[in-house]
């Protein structure tokens, strides 16, 4: 035996969702956009060592990922971890 919902149910659900989205502001005004970036002092970029490309770059990646792996306690470290 199948149960049928009344025909008005989907329409009232749609109406309540639309009203919830239209009413009320979510993220604040655009007058404050870029406030933090404008406050931070400008720091000049530092000169960095040239990153090897091609075969040499692949060699460094391989060594970093598979050769010099240190197995320790706990979870595996991510490649971007600084600790």
Coordinates of N, CA and C in Angstrom, one line a residue, residues 20-80:
X20 N 13.1 32.0 3.4 CA 14.2 31.9 4.3 C 15.5 32.5 3.6
X21 N 15.6 32.3 2.3 CA 16.7 32.7 1.6 C 16.7 34.2 1.3
X22 N 15.5 34.8 1.1 CA 15.3 36.2 0.7 C 15.5 37.1 1.9
X23 N 15.0 36.7 3.1 CA 15.0 37.5 4.3 C 16.3 37.5 4.9
X24 N 16.7 38.6 5.5 CA 17.9 38.7 6.3 C 19.2 38.7 5.5
X25 N 20.2 39.6 6.0 CA 21.5 39.6 5.3 C 22.4 38.6 5.9
X26 N 23.4 38.1 5.1 CA 24.2 37.0 5.6 C 25.6 37.5 5.9
X27 N 26.2 38.2 5.0 CA 27.7 38.5 5.2 C 28.1 39.9 5.5
X28 N 27.2 40.8 5.7 CA 27.6 42.2 6.0 C 27.7 43.0 4.8
X29 N 28.0 44.3 5.0 CA 28.0 45.2 3.9 C 29.3 45.2 3.1
X30 N 29.3 45.7 1.9 CA 30.6 45.7 1.1 C 31.5 46.9 1.4
X31 N 31.0 47.8 2.3 CA 31.8 48.9 2.7 C 33.1 48.5 3.5
X32 N 33.0 47.3 4.1 CA 34.2 46.9 4.9 C 35.0 45.9 4.1
X33 N 34.7 45.7 2.9 CA 35.5 44.7 2.1 C 36.9 45.1 1.9
X34 N 37.9 44.2 2.2 CA 39.3 44.4 2.1 C 39.9 45.2 3.2
X35 N 39.2 45.2 4.4 CA 39.6 46.0 5.5 C 41.0 45.4 6.1
X36 N 41.0 44.1 6.3 CA 42.2 43.5 6.9 C 43.4 43.6 6.0
X37 N 43.2 43.3 4.7 CA 44.3 43.4 3.8 C 44.9 44.8 3.7
X38 N 44.0 45.8 3.7 CA 44.5 47.2 3.7 C 45.2 47.6 5.0
X39 N 44.9 46.9 6.1 CA 45.6 47.3 7.4 C 47.0 46.7 7.5
X40 N 47.2 45.5 6.9 CA 48.4 44.8 7.1 C 49.6 45.5 6.4
X41 N 50.8 45.6 7.0 CA 51.9 46.3 6.4 C 52.4 45.5 5.3
X42 N 52.9 46.2 4.2 CA 53.5 45.6 3.1 C 54.9 45.1 3.4
X43 N 55.1 43.8 3.1 CA 56.4 43.2 3.3 C 57.0 42.8 1.9
X44 N 58.2 43.2 1.6 CA 58.8 42.9 0.3 C 59.1 41.4 0.2
X45 N 58.9 40.8 -1.0 CA 59.2 39.4 -1.2 C 60.7 39.2 -1.0
X46 N 61.1 38.0 -0.5 CA 62.5 37.7 -0.3 C 63.0 36.9 -1.5
X47 N 64.2 37.0 -1.8 CA 64.8 36.2 -2.9 C 64.9 34.8 -2.5
X48 N 64.5 33.9 -3.3 CA 64.5 32.5 -3.0 C 65.4 31.7 -4.0
X49 N 65.8 30.5 -3.5 CA 66.7 29.7 -4.4 C 65.8 29.2 -5.5
X50 N 66.4 29.0 -6.7 CA 65.7 28.5 -7.9 C 65.3 27.1 -7.7
X51 N 64.1 26.8 -8.0 CA 63.6 25.4 -7.9 C 63.9 24.6 -9.1
X52 N 64.6 23.4 -9.0 CA 64.9 22.7 -10.2 C 63.7 22.2 -11.0
X53 N 63.8 22.2 -12.3 CA 62.7 21.8 -13.2 C 63.1 20.5 -13.9
X54 N 62.1 19.9 -14.5 CA 62.3 18.7 -15.3 C 62.8 17.5 -14.5
X55 N 63.8 16.9 -15.0 CA 64.3 15.6 -14.5 C 64.9 15.8 -13.0
X56 N 65.6 16.9 -12.8 CA 66.1 17.2 -11.5 C 65.0 17.4 -10.5
X57 N 64.0 18.1 -10.9 CA 62.8 18.4 -10.0 C 62.1 17.1 -9.6
X58 N 61.9 16.2 -10.6 CA 61.3 14.9 -10.4 C 62.2 14.1 -9.4
X59 N 63.5 14.1 -9.5 CA 64.4 13.4 -8.7 C 64.3 13.9 -7.2
X60 N 64.2 15.2 -7.0 CA 64.0 15.7 -5.7 C 62.7 15.3 -5.1
X61 N 61.6 15.4 -5.9 CA 60.3 15.0 -5.4 C 60.3 13.5 -5.0
X62 N 60.9 12.6 -5.8 CA 61.0 11.2 -5.5 C 61.7 11.0 -4.2
X63 N 62.9 11.6 -4.1 CA 63.7 11.4 -2.8 C 62.9 11.9 -1.6
X64 N 62.2 13.0 -1.7 CA 61.5 13.6 -0.6 C 60.3 12.7 -0.2
X65 N 59.6 12.1 -1.2 CA 58.4 11.3 -0.9 C 58.7 9.8 -0.5
X66 N 59.7 9.2 -1.1 CA 59.9 7.8 -0.9 C 61.2 7.4 -0.3
X67 N 62.3 8.1 -0.5 CA 63.6 7.7 0.0 C 63.9 8.1 1.4
X68 N 63.7 9.4 1.7 CA 64.0 9.9 3.1 C 62.8 9.9 4.0
X69 N 62.0 8.8 3.9 CA 60.8 8.8 4.8 C 61.2 8.3 6.1
X70 N 60.8 9.0 7.2 CA 61.1 8.6 8.6 C 59.8 8.1 9.1
X71 N 59.8 6.8 9.6 CA 58.6 6.2 10.1 C 58.6 6.4 11.6
X72 N 57.6 7.1 12.1 CA 57.6 7.5 13.5 C 56.2 7.1 14.1
X73 N 56.0 7.6 15.4 CA 54.8 7.3 16.1 C 53.7 8.3 15.6
X74 N 52.5 7.9 15.7 CA 51.3 8.7 15.4 C 51.0 8.7 14.0
X75 N 50.3 9.8 13.6 CA 49.8 9.9 12.2 C 50.9 10.3 11.3
X76 N 50.7 10.0 10.0 CA 51.6 10.4 8.9 C 51.6 11.9 8.7
X77 N 52.8 12.5 8.6 CA 52.9 13.9 8.5 C 52.6 14.3 7.0
X78 N 51.9 15.4 6.9 CA 51.6 15.9 5.6 C 52.8 16.6 5.0
X79 N 52.9 16.7 3.6 CA 54.1 17.3 3.0 C 54.2 18.8 3.3
X80 N 53.1 19.4 3.9 CA 53.1 20.9 4.1 C 53.3 21.2 5.6

